[in-house]
Coordinates of C-alpha atoms in Angstrom, one line a residue:
Chain C
M741 CA -42.9 -8.0 23.0
M742 CA -39.9 -8.2 24.3
S743 CA -39.0 -11.9 23.1
D744 CA -40.1 -10.5 19.6
V745 CA -37.2 -8.1 19.7
R746 CA -35.1 -10.3 21.0
R747 CA -36.1 -12.8 18.1
Q748 CA -36.0 -10.4 15.5
R749 CA -32.3 -9.4 16.9
R750 CA -31.1 -13.0 16.9
L751 CA -32.8 -13.8 13.4
E752 CA -30.9 -10.8 12.0
Q753 CA -27.8 -11.9 13.3
T754 CA -27.9 -15.0 12.1
V755 CA -28.2 -13.9 8.6
I756 CA -25.4 -11.6 9.0
F757 CA -23.3 -14.4 10.2
L758 CA -24.0 -16.8 7.4
G759 CA -23.6 -14.2 4.7
L760 CA -19.9 -13.1 6.5
L761 CA -19.3 -17.2 6.1
A762 CA -20.2 -17.5 2.4
L763 CA -18.4 -14.3 1.4
S764 CA -15.5 -15.7 3.7
L765 CA -15.0 -18.9 1.8
I766 CA -15.1 -17.0 -1.3
W767 CA -12.4 -14.9 0.0
L768 CA -10.1 -18.0 0.9
T769 CA -10.6 -19.8 -2.4
P770 CA -7.6 -18.0 -4.2
F771 CA -5.9 -19.4 -1.0
A772 CA -7.1 -22.7 -1.1
T773 CA -6.2 -22.8 -5.0
V774 CA -2.7 -22.0 -4.2
V775 CA -2.3 -24.6 -2.0
L776 CA -4.3 -27.2 -3.4
S777 CA -2.2 -26.7 -6.9
A778 CA 1.3 -26.4 -5.3
I779 CA 1.1 -29.6 -2.7
R780 CA 0.6 -32.4 -5.8
G781 CA 2.1 -33.5 -9.4
Q782 CA 1.4 -31.8 -12.1
G783 CA -0.2 -34.6 -13.7
D784 CA -2.5 -35.4 -10.9
L785 CA -3.5 -31.5 -10.9
L786 CA -4.5 -31.4 -14.7
A787 CA -5.9 -35.1 -14.9
R788 CA -8.4 -34.5 -11.6
G789 CA -8.9 -30.5 -11.5
V790 CA -7.9 -28.1 -8.8
F791 CA -10.8 -29.0 -6.4
S792 CA -9.7 -32.5 -6.2
L793 CA -7.7 -33.5 -3.2
P794 CA -4.1 -34.6 -4.0
K795 CA -3.5 -38.3 -4.6
K796 CA -0.1 -38.0 -2.7
I797 CA 1.2 -34.6 -1.0
A798 CA 4.4 -33.8 -3.4
W799 CA 6.1 -31.4 -0.8
S800 CA 8.9 -31.9 -3.2
N801 CA 8.1 -29.1 -5.4
F802 CA 8.6 -26.2 -2.6
A803 CA 12.3 -27.6 -2.4
E804 CA 12.6 -27.7 -6.3
A805 CA 10.8 -24.3 -6.7
W806 CA 13.4 -22.8 -4.2
S807 CA 16.4 -23.9 -6.2
T808 CA 15.0 -23.6 -9.7
G809 CA 13.5 -20.3 -9.0
D810 CA 16.4 -19.1 -6.8
F811 CA 14.3 -18.0 -4.2
S812 CA 17.1 -17.8 -2.0
I813 CA 18.8 -14.9 -3.6
Y814 CA 15.9 -13.0 -3.9
F815 CA 14.9 -13.6 -0.1
R816 CA 18.7 -12.6 0.8
N817 CA 17.7 -9.4 -1.2
S818 CA 14.7 -8.9 0.5
L819 CA 15.7 -9.3 3.8
L820 CA 19.1 -7.1 3.6
L821 CA 17.2 -4.5 1.9
I822 CA 14.8 -4.4 4.9
A823 CA 17.5 -4.6 7.2
M824 CA 18.8 -1.3 5.6
K825 CA 15.8 0.7 4.6
V826 CA 13.4 0.1 7.7
P827 CA 15.6 1.5 10.5
L828 CA 16.9 4.0 8.8
G829 CA 13.8 5.3 7.2
I830 CA 11.9 5.3 10.4
F831 CA 15.1 7.2 12.1
I832 CA 15.3 10.0 9.9
A833 CA 10.9 10.1 10.0
A834 CA 11.2 10.3 13.6
L835 CA 13.8 13.0 13.9
A836 CA 11.6 15.3 11.6
A837 CA 8.4 14.3 13.1
Y838 CA 9.7 15.5 16.5
P839 CA 9.6 18.9 15.8
L840 CA 6.7 19.0 13.8
A841 CA 4.8 17.6 16.7
K842 CA 6.7 19.4 19.8
L843 CA 8.5 22.5 18.7
R844 CA 7.4 25.7 17.8
F845 CA 9.3 27.5 14.9
R846 CA 8.3 29.5 11.2
F847 CA 7.1 27.5 8.8
S848 CA 6.6 24.1 10.8
G849 CA 3.0 24.0 8.9
A850 CA 4.3 24.2 5.5
I851 CA 7.2 22.1 6.1
F852 CA 4.2 19.3 7.1
I853 CA 2.2 20.1 4.4
F854 CA 5.5 19.8 1.7
F855 CA 5.8 16.2 3.5
L856 CA 2.4 15.4 3.4
A857 CA 1.8 16.5 -0.3
G858 CA 4.3 13.1 -0.8
L859 CA 1.5 10.8 -0.4
A860 CA 0.3 11.7 -3.5
V861 CA 2.8 11.4 -5.6
P862 CA 2.8 8.7 -7.9
V863 CA 6.1 6.3 -8.0
Q864 CA 6.0 6.8 -11.8
V865 CA 6.7 10.2 -12.1
T866 CA 10.3 9.8 -10.2
L867 CA 11.5 6.5 -12.2
Q868 CA 13.4 7.6 -15.0
P869 CA 15.3 10.6 -13.6
L870 CA 16.1 8.0 -10.8
L871 CA 17.2 5.5 -13.0
V872 CA 19.8 7.8 -14.6
M873 CA 20.6 9.1 -11.3
M874 CA 21.8 5.7 -9.6
K875 CA 23.6 5.0 -13.0
Q876 CA 25.9 8.1 -12.4
L877 CA 26.1 7.3 -8.8
G878 CA 27.3 3.7 -10.1
I879 CA 24.8 2.0 -7.8
A880 CA 22.1 1.3 -10.6
N881 CA 21.5 -2.6 -10.8
S882 CA 22.6 -3.4 -6.9
L883 CA 20.3 -3.3 -3.9
F884 CA 21.6 0.2 -2.6
A885 CA 20.1 1.5 -5.5
L886 CA 16.1 0.8 -3.8
V887 CA 17.1 2.4 -0.4
P888 CA 17.0 6.0 -1.5
P889 CA 13.5 5.9 -3.4
Y890 CA 12.4 3.3 -0.7
V891 CA 13.0 5.9 2.1
A892 CA 11.9 9.1 0.5
F893 CA 8.3 7.8 -0.6
G894 CA 7.9 6.0 3.1
L895 CA 8.6 9.5 4.8
P896 CA 5.2 11.2 3.9
F897 CA 3.5 8.1 6.0
Q898 CA 6.0 7.7 8.7
I899 CA 6.3 11.7 9.8
F900 CA 2.8 11.7 9.9
V901 CA 2.2 8.7 12.0
L902 CA 5.1 9.4 14.2
R903 CA 4.2 13.4 14.3
G904 CA 0.4 12.4 15.7
F905 CA 1.8 10.0 18.2
F906 CA 4.7 12.1 19.6
R907 CA 1.7 14.9 20.3
L908 CA 0.0 12.9 22.5
I909 CA 3.1 12.6 24.7
P910 CA 2.5 14.8 27.4
S911 CA 5.2 18.2 26.8
E912 CA 5.7 18.0 30.6
L913 CA 8.0 15.0 30.3
L914 CA 10.2 16.7 28.0
E915 CA 10.1 20.1 29.7
A916 CA 11.5 17.6 33.0
A917 CA 14.2 16.2 31.1
R918 CA 15.0 19.6 30.2
L919 CA 15.2 21.1 33.4
D920 CA 17.5 18.3 34.2
G921 CA 19.8 19.9 32.1
A922 CA 19.3 17.5 28.9
S923 CA 19.8 19.2 25.2
E924 CA 16.8 18.6 22.8
W925 CA 18.9 16.0 21.5
T926 CA 19.0 14.1 24.7
A927 CA 15.3 14.6 24.9
F928 CA 14.5 13.1 22.1
L929 CA 16.8 10.0 22.4
R930 CA 16.1 9.3 26.0
V931 CA 12.4 10.7 26.4
M932 CA 10.7 10.7 23.5
L933 CA 11.6 7.6 21.1
P934 CA 11.3 5.1 24.5
L935 CA 7.9 6.3 25.1
S936 CA 6.9 6.0 21.0
V937 CA 8.2 2.2 21.3
P938 CA 4.5 1.1 19.8
A939 CA 4.1 3.4 17.0
L940 CA 7.6 2.8 16.0
A941 CA 6.7 -0.9 16.3
T942 CA 3.8 -0.4 14.2
L943 CA 5.5 1.4 11.3
C944 CA 8.4 -1.2 11.6
I945 CA 5.9 -4.1 10.6
I946 CA 3.8 -1.9 7.7
D947 CA 7.4 -0.7 6.6
V948 CA 8.3 -4.4 6.5
L949 CA 5.4 -5.4 4.4
A950 CA 5.9 -2.5 1.8
T951 CA 9.5 -3.3 1.5
W952 CA 8.8 -7.1 1.0
N953 CA 6.0 -6.3 -1.6
E954 CA 7.1 -2.9 -3.5
F955 CA 7.3 -4.0 -7.2
L956 CA 7.5 -1.1 -9.9
I957 CA 10.7 0.7 -8.8
A958 CA 12.4 -2.6 -8.1
L959 CA 11.7 -3.4 -11.8
V960 CA 12.8 0.0 -13.1
L961 CA 16.1 0.0 -11.2
I962 CA 17.2 -3.6 -10.9
S963 CA 17.7 -6.1 -14.1
A964 CA 20.7 -8.3 -12.6
K965 CA 19.7 -11.6 -11.3
E966 CA 21.7 -11.2 -8.4
S967 CA 20.1 -8.3 -7.2
R968 CA 16.5 -8.8 -7.8
T969 CA 14.2 -8.6 -4.8
V970 CA 10.9 -11.3 -4.0
P971 CA 8.6 -9.9 -6.2
V972 CA 10.7 -9.0 -9.4
G973 CA 12.0 -12.4 -9.0
L974 CA 8.5 -14.0 -8.5
L975 CA 7.4 -12.6 -12.0
Q976 CA 10.5 -14.1 -13.5
F977 CA 10.2 -17.3 -12.3
Q978 CA 6.6 -17.3 -13.3
G979 CA 8.2 -16.1 -16.8
E980 CA 10.1 -19.0 -17.0
Y981 CA 7.8 -21.9 -15.9
S982 CA 4.3 -20.3 -16.7
S983 CA 3.3 -23.9 -17.6
Q984 CA 4.7 -25.5 -14.8
Y985 CA 1.5 -24.6 -12.8
T986 CA 2.3 -27.0 -9.8
L987 CA 5.9 -25.7 -9.6
L988 CA 4.6 -21.9 -9.7
M989 CA 2.1 -21.9 -7.2
A990 CA 4.5 -23.7 -4.8
G991 CA 7.1 -20.3 -5.5
I992 CA 3.8 -18.2 -5.1
L993 CA 3.6 -19.8 -1.6
I994 CA 7.0 -19.5 -0.6
S995 CA 6.9 -16.1 -1.6
I996 CA 3.8 -15.2 0.5
V997 CA 4.4 -17.3 3.3
P998 CA 6.4 -14.4 5.1
V999 CA 3.9 -11.7 5.0
I1000 CA 1.0 -14.0 6.0
A1001 CA 3.0 -15.3 9.1
I1002 CA 4.0 -11.3 9.9
F1003 CA 0.1 -10.1 9.3
I1004 CA -1.6 -13.5 11.3
F1005 CA 0.7 -12.7 14.4
L1006 CA 1.0 -8.9 14.5
Q1007 CA -2.4 -7.7 12.9
R1008 CA -3.6 -6.1 15.8
Y1009 CA -0.3 -3.4 15.7
F1010 CA -0.6 -3.2 12.3
V1011 CA -4.1 -2.7 11.6
A1012 CA -4.4 0.1 14.4
G1013 CA -1.5 1.8 12.6
L1014 CA -2.8 1.9 9.3
T1015 CA -5.9 3.9 10.0
A1016 CA -4.0 6.1 12.4
G1017 CA -5.0 9.6 11.9
A1018 CA -7.8 8.7 9.8
V1019 CA -10.0 9.3 12.9
K1020 CA -10.1 12.0 15.3
G1021 CA -8.9 11.2 18.5
Chain B
M282 CA 14.5 6.1 52.3
S283 CA 12.0 8.9 52.4
E284 CA 14.4 10.8 50.3
I285 CA 13.2 9.0 47.4
T286 CA 10.0 10.9 46.2
L287 CA 8.1 10.7 43.0
G288 CA 8.9 13.3 40.4
A289 CA 12.5 13.9 42.2
R290 CA 14.9 15.1 40.1
R291 CA 18.5 14.2 39.5
P292 CA 21.2 16.5 40.1
V293 CA 21.7 19.5 37.3
I294 CA 24.6 18.7 35.3
V295 CA 26.0 21.5 33.8
R296 CA 27.9 20.9 30.7
R297 CA 30.4 23.5 29.2
R298 CA 30.6 23.6 25.6
R299 CA 32.8 25.6 23.4
W300 CA 29.8 27.1 21.1
R301 CA 26.0 26.6 21.6
I302 CA 23.6 25.5 18.7
P303 CA 21.3 28.3 18.7
V304 CA 17.9 27.2 20.0
T305 CA 16.0 28.7 16.9
A306 CA 18.2 26.7 14.3
I307 CA 17.3 23.1 16.7
P308 CA 14.2 22.3 14.9
Y309 CA 15.4 22.9 11.2
L310 CA 18.7 20.4 12.6
F311 CA 16.3 17.9 13.2
L312 CA 14.2 18.4 10.0
A313 CA 17.4 18.2 7.9
P314 CA 17.9 14.7 7.5
A315 CA 14.8 13.8 5.9
T316 CA 14.1 17.1 3.8
L317 CA 17.2 16.7 2.7
W318 CA 16.6 13.0 1.7
Y319 CA 12.9 13.4 0.0
A320 CA 14.2 16.4 -1.6
A321 CA 17.1 14.4 -3.5
F322 CA 15.4 11.5 -4.2
L323 CA 11.7 12.2 -4.6
V324 CA 11.4 16.2 -5.4
Y325 CA 14.1 16.5 -7.4
P326 CA 13.5 13.5 -9.6
M327 CA 9.9 14.7 -10.0
L328 CA 11.0 18.3 -11.3
Q329 CA 13.6 16.4 -13.6
S330 CA 10.9 14.4 -15.1
L331 CA 8.8 17.4 -15.4
Y332 CA 12.1 19.1 -17.6
V333 CA 12.3 16.0 -19.6
S334 CA 8.9 15.8 -20.5
F335 CA 9.4 18.7 -22.8
F336 CA 12.1 16.7 -24.8
D337 CA 12.2 14.3 -27.6
W338 CA 14.8 11.8 -25.5
D339 CA 15.5 8.2 -26.0
G340 CA 16.5 8.3 -22.1
L341 CA 19.9 7.3 -23.2
S342 CA 21.8 9.4 -25.6
P343 CA 23.5 12.7 -24.9
T344 CA 21.6 14.7 -27.4
M345 CA 17.6 16.0 -26.3
T346 CA 15.5 17.9 -28.6
F347 CA 13.3 20.5 -27.1
V348 CA 9.9 20.3 -28.2
G349 CA 7.6 22.5 -26.2
L350 CA 4.0 20.9 -24.9
E351 CA 4.4 18.5 -28.0
N352 CA 4.8 15.2 -25.8
Y353 CA 1.2 16.6 -23.7
I354 CA -0.4 17.6 -26.8
N355 CA 0.4 13.9 -28.6
I356 CA -1.3 11.9 -25.2
F357 CA -4.4 14.0 -25.9
A358 CA -4.5 14.6 -29.6
V359 CA -2.4 11.8 -31.6
D360 CA -1.9 8.4 -29.1
E361 CA -4.7 6.6 -29.0
V362 CA -3.4 4.1 -26.5
A363 CA -2.9 7.2 -24.2
R364 CA -6.6 8.1 -24.9
L365 CA -7.7 4.7 -23.8
A366 CA -5.3 4.1 -20.9
L367 CA -6.8 7.3 -19.6
W368 CA -10.5 6.0 -20.2
N369 CA -9.3 2.7 -18.6
N370 CA -7.9 5.0 -15.6
I371 CA -11.0 6.9 -15.2
L372 CA -13.6 3.2 -15.6
W373 CA -11.2 1.7 -12.9
T374 CA -11.4 4.8 -10.6
I375 CA -15.4 4.9 -10.7
G376 CA -15.4 1.3 -10.1
A377 CA -12.9 1.6 -7.2
L378 CA -15.1 4.5 -5.9
A379 CA -18.1 2.1 -6.0
L380 CA -17.2 -1.3 -5.3
P381 CA -14.6 -2.0 -2.7
T382 CA -16.0 1.4 -0.8
F383 CA -19.5 -0.3 -0.7
F384 CA -18.7 -3.8 0.0
G385 CA -16.2 -2.3 2.9
L386 CA -18.7 0.1 4.3
M387 CA -21.3 -3.1 4.6
L388 CA -18.7 -5.5 5.8
A389 CA -17.6 -3.1 8.9
L390 CA -21.4 -2.2 9.8
A391 CA -21.9 -6.3 9.8
L392 CA -18.4 -6.8 11.6
N393 CA -18.9 -3.6 14.1
R394 CA -21.7 -5.5 15.8
R395 CA -19.2 -8.0 17.6
A396 CA -21.0 -10.5 15.8
P397 CA -19.1 -14.2 16.7
A398 CA -16.1 -14.6 15.0
S399 CA -16.0 -10.8 13.7
T400 CA -12.1 -10.6 14.4
L401 CA -11.6 -13.8 12.5
F402 CA -13.6 -12.7 9.4
R403 CA -11.8 -9.4 9.6
T404 CA -8.5 -11.1 9.4
I405 CA -10.1 -13.2 6.4
F406 CA -11.3 -10.0 4.0
Y407 CA -8.2 -8.1 4.8
S408 CA -5.5 -10.7 4.2
P409 CA -4.9 -10.3 0.9
A410 CA -4.0 -6.5 1.3
V411 CA -1.0 -7.7 2.6
L412 CA 0.4 -9.9 -0.6
P413 CA 2.5 -8.5 -2.8
L414 CA 0.4 -7.6 -5.8
V415 CA 3.0 -9.3 -8.1
A416 CA 1.5 -12.7 -6.2
V417 CA -1.9 -11.6 -6.6
G418 CA -1.9 -11.3 -9.7
L419 CA -0.1 -14.6 -10.6
I420 CA -2.8 -16.3 -8.1
W421 CA -5.7 -14.9 -10.0
A422 CA -4.1 -15.5 -13.8
W423 CA -4.4 -19.3 -12.5
M424 CA -7.8 -18.9 -11.2
Y425 CA -8.9 -17.2 -14.5
N426 CA -6.7 -20.1 -16.7
P427 CA -8.9 -21.0 -19.7
H428 CA -8.7 -24.8 -19.2
F429 CA -7.8 -25.9 -15.6
G430 CA -8.6 -22.6 -13.5
V431 CA -11.1 -22.1 -10.8
V432 CA -13.4 -19.9 -12.8
N433 CA -14.1 -21.8 -15.4
V434 CA -14.2 -25.1 -13.7
T435 CA -17.0 -23.7 -11.6
L436 CA -18.7 -22.4 -14.1
K437 CA -19.0 -25.6 -16.4
A438 CA -19.9 -27.4 -13.0
V439 CA -22.8 -25.1 -12.3
G440 CA -24.1 -25.7 -15.6
L441 CA -22.8 -22.1 -17.3
R442 CA -20.7 -23.3 -19.6
S443 CA -21.3 -20.8 -22.0
W444 CA -20.2 -18.4 -19.7
A445 CA -16.6 -19.7 -19.5
N446 CA -14.1 -17.9 -21.8
G447 CA -10.6 -17.1 -21.6
W448 CA -11.1 -13.7 -19.0
L449 CA -7.5 -12.3 -18.9
S450 CA -7.0 -13.1 -23.0
N451 CA -10.7 -11.7 -24.0
Y452 CA -10.8 -8.1 -25.3
E453 CA -13.9 -7.5 -23.1
M454 CA -13.4 -9.5 -20.3
A455 CA -9.6 -8.7 -19.4
L456 CA -10.2 -5.5 -17.6
P457 CA -13.3 -6.6 -15.4
A458 CA -11.4 -9.5 -14.9
T459 CA -8.4 -7.6 -13.4
F460 CA -10.8 -5.6 -11.7
V461 CA -12.0 -8.2 -9.6
T462 CA -8.8 -9.5 -8.6
F463 CA -8.5 -5.6 -7.5
I464 CA -11.8 -5.6 -5.5
W465 CA -10.7 -9.1 -3.8
S466 CA -7.3 -7.7 -3.2
H467 CA -8.4 -4.2 -1.4
V468 CA -11.4 -4.3 0.2
G469 CA -9.8 -4.6 3.4
F470 CA -8.9 -0.9 3.3
P471 CA -12.3 0.7 3.6
M472 CA -13.7 -2.2 5.9
I473 CA -10.7 -1.2 8.3
F474 CA -11.1 2.6 7.7
Y475 CA -15.0 2.2 7.9
L476 CA -14.7 0.2 11.4
A477 CA -12.6 2.6 13.0
G478 CA -14.7 5.8 11.9
L479 CA -17.9 3.3 13.3
Q480 CA -15.6 3.0 16.5
A481 CA -15.5 6.5 17.2
I482 CA -19.0 7.6 16.7
S483 CA -20.5 7.7 20.2
K484 CA -23.3 4.9 21.6
D485 CA -25.0 7.7 23.0
Y486 CA -26.1 9.0 19.7
Y487 CA -27.8 5.7 19.0
E488 CA -29.4 5.6 22.2
A489 CA -31.0 8.9 21.7
A490 CA -32.2 8.1 18.2
T491 CA -33.6 5.0 19.4
I492 CA -35.4 6.8 22.4
D493 CA -36.9 9.1 19.6
G494 CA -37.9 6.5 17.8
A495 CA -36.0 6.1 14.6
N496 CA -35.6 2.7 13.3
A497 CA -32.5 1.1 11.5
F498 CA -32.2 2.9 8.6
Q499 CA -33.0 6.4 10.1
R500 CA -30.4 5.7 12.7
F501 CA -28.0 4.8 9.6
R502 CA -28.9 7.6 7.9
H503 CA -28.8 10.4 10.3
V504 CA -26.1 8.8 13.0
T505 CA -23.9 6.5 11.2
M506 CA -23.5 8.4 7.8
P507 CA -22.7 11.6 9.1
G508 CA -20.5 10.1 11.5
L509 CA -18.2 8.5 9.1
A510 CA -18.2 12.0 7.0
E511 CA -14.4 12.2 7.6
T512 CA -14.0 8.3 7.0
H513 CA -15.3 9.2 3.2
V514 CA -12.9 11.9 2.5
I515 CA -10.0 9.8 3.3
V516 CA -11.5 6.2 1.6
L517 CA -12.9 8.3 -1.5
S518 CA -9.5 10.1 -2.1
L519 CA -7.6 7.0 -1.7
A520 CA -9.8 4.8 -3.9
V521 CA -9.2 7.9 -6.8
I522 CA -5.4 8.2 -5.8
N523 CA -4.6 4.5 -6.2
G524 CA -6.9 4.3 -9.2
F525 CA -4.7 6.8 -11.0
K526 CA -1.6 4.9 -9.6
V527 CA -2.5 1.3 -10.7
F528 CA 0.6 -0.9 -12.1
D529 CA 1.2 -3.9 -10.6
L530 CA -2.0 -6.0 -11.0
V531 CA -2.4 -4.7 -15.1
Y532 CA 1.5 -5.2 -15.5
T533 CA 1.4 -8.9 -13.8
M534 CA -2.0 -10.0 -15.2
T535 CA -2.4 -8.6 -18.6
Y536 CA 0.8 -7.2 -19.7
G537 CA -1.6 -4.3 -21.0
G538 CA -3.2 -7.0 -23.3
P539 CA -4.8 -8.6 -25.3
G540 CA -3.2 -6.1 -28.3
R541 CA -3.3 -2.7 -25.7
S542 CA -7.2 -3.3 -24.3
T543 CA -5.9 -3.1 -20.6
Q544 CA -3.0 -0.5 -20.8
V545 CA -3.7 2.5 -18.2
L546 CA -1.5 5.4 -17.8
G547 CA 0.8 3.7 -15.6
T548 CA 1.7 0.8 -17.6
W549 CA 1.6 2.8 -20.9
M550 CA 3.8 5.1 -19.2
Y551 CA 6.0 2.2 -18.2
F552 CA 6.3 0.6 -21.6
Q553 CA 7.3 3.7 -23.7
T554 CA 9.8 4.9 -21.1
F555 CA 11.4 1.6 -20.7
Q556 CA 10.5 -0.5 -23.3
Y557 CA 10.3 1.7 -26.4
Y558 CA 12.6 4.3 -25.2
H559 CA 10.8 7.3 -25.4
A560 CA 11.6 8.6 -22.0
G561 CA 10.3 12.6 -23.3
Y562 CA 6.9 11.1 -23.7
G563 CA 6.7 8.6 -21.0
S564 CA 7.5 11.6 -18.7
A565 CA 4.9 13.5 -20.0
L566 CA 2.3 10.7 -19.3
A567 CA 3.9 10.1 -15.8
W568 CA 3.3 13.7 -15.1
V569 CA -0.2 13.7 -16.6
I570 CA -1.0 11.1 -13.4
A571 CA 0.8 13.3 -11.3
A572 CA -1.1 16.5 -12.0
I573 CA -4.5 14.2 -11.9
V574 CA -3.5 12.8 -8.7
L575 CA -2.0 15.5 -6.7
V576 CA -5.7 17.6 -7.6
I577 CA -7.4 15.1 -6.2
A578 CA -5.5 14.8 -3.3
I579 CA -5.7 18.5 -2.2
P580 CA -8.9 17.9 0.2
Y581 CA -7.3 14.7 1.6
I582 CA -3.8 16.4 2.4
R583 CA -5.7 19.2 3.9
R584 CA -7.7 16.8 6.1
M585 CA -4.5 14.7 7.2
S586 CA -2.5 18.0 8.0
R587 CA -5.5 19.1 10.4
G588 CA -5.5 18.2 14.1

């Protein structure tokens, strides 16, 4: 009887494994399509079809896409934006999360919900006034126009995650610092932040990806080529080279390689952060 | 070295200050930067947009004409595209509630068993979710290419030539085809949420149920599903919230076409405001999205604010 149960379990596992294998092959097909289309000449692709192996690998597609698509401009902009937005946003979020997690004061619950409600605000409902505002500030069409809305829309999730993490840090540690004469500011900077490096790092990774990928705000606030970010630039490239399939696929591959690399190497931290707070600890 | 003991305190340094920040003000000082930033660049534009939605305005000229609720009335009573867009959002949301959620749950159940290579499978199913949606849209536009795309080539190869069609240029198929792309790119979200939820259910419950003679389905019905109640709230709420916010995929794959058949509120708002210069009407459309999403998000936000 024992062996029956074991055999049935083995069979069940095999069926599940084969199902997952088949499904994951389907899931990888779009990636394979892009790669197989990007590394060959256009004539080869159209004559022999996407599923064939390339006759000759055309690495030059990548160099050509990079230069004709002006990806160096878009990469520089997206990286600059990340360098400005990510540390600033997470620091401001950490400042706000600290009292919400560790101090007692009036309206703390209401203030927390005020921030949480931002999780449900669609970007669309701020776009037109933001464009007017950035024009008035004289930074419409510059990369700086994206920092204010990106930080604002990042705050709700970041404050939520950091508040949850800060609450797990024993208050005794803060108390000890205060008894040593540390101000609340020092306790935050010297005790809370160093102990929260795992949460801060996770949020950084998530935020880097979100900033790299954001499309709609960048589409509306920026029209000048020299300020475009990668997604807007990629779409522009597609508009100009829509029938140059191999070149276009090389451009797509260029623009997704950074996020794929970050995801593959750092996914452990990343996935845990996304579901933070979704499950009772 | 016997003086060194754990927990020993350094000498207290008393600094004299000219003035001290009152203790009661400290929390608010920490909150000030985030609150001001959030108020200036999220809340204020939202309210400004509400104000604009009561006007007839092109978004550029200094003259704005007050029209009361006319923009809102037009959305529901006059503008057929707006109603189609709302309907498309509803269809999209129903699909998002059902399909990626169901697939995500099934994948989580399969991957929760520590099957061989489950980490690799999880990486594969989640990986499309980290891509820019613009890239996802362009990749799938190539997959749907009528002449050279993978979809039609495959259909022809397996003898289903009659099924091959223009997909994104086909009035009936454009929205479902775009939605298939959405499933591909989004199934990872419910999957990782359900995985986290499953891992939080104590093994003891399953053992107890097995001892009581519960079969696999009964264990799923009476242990797994109740254990995932909180996760369901989050996953389903996010599906609806994101279902009404959808923009990037539709914009890059169909541009609202063919005709206007795949317009959703998010894209129609964009076209009205920034292409046709109907800023007042576009703002009203944006507020319709915001109102729907904010109301539906109430249980989600309540869940998040607890604990």
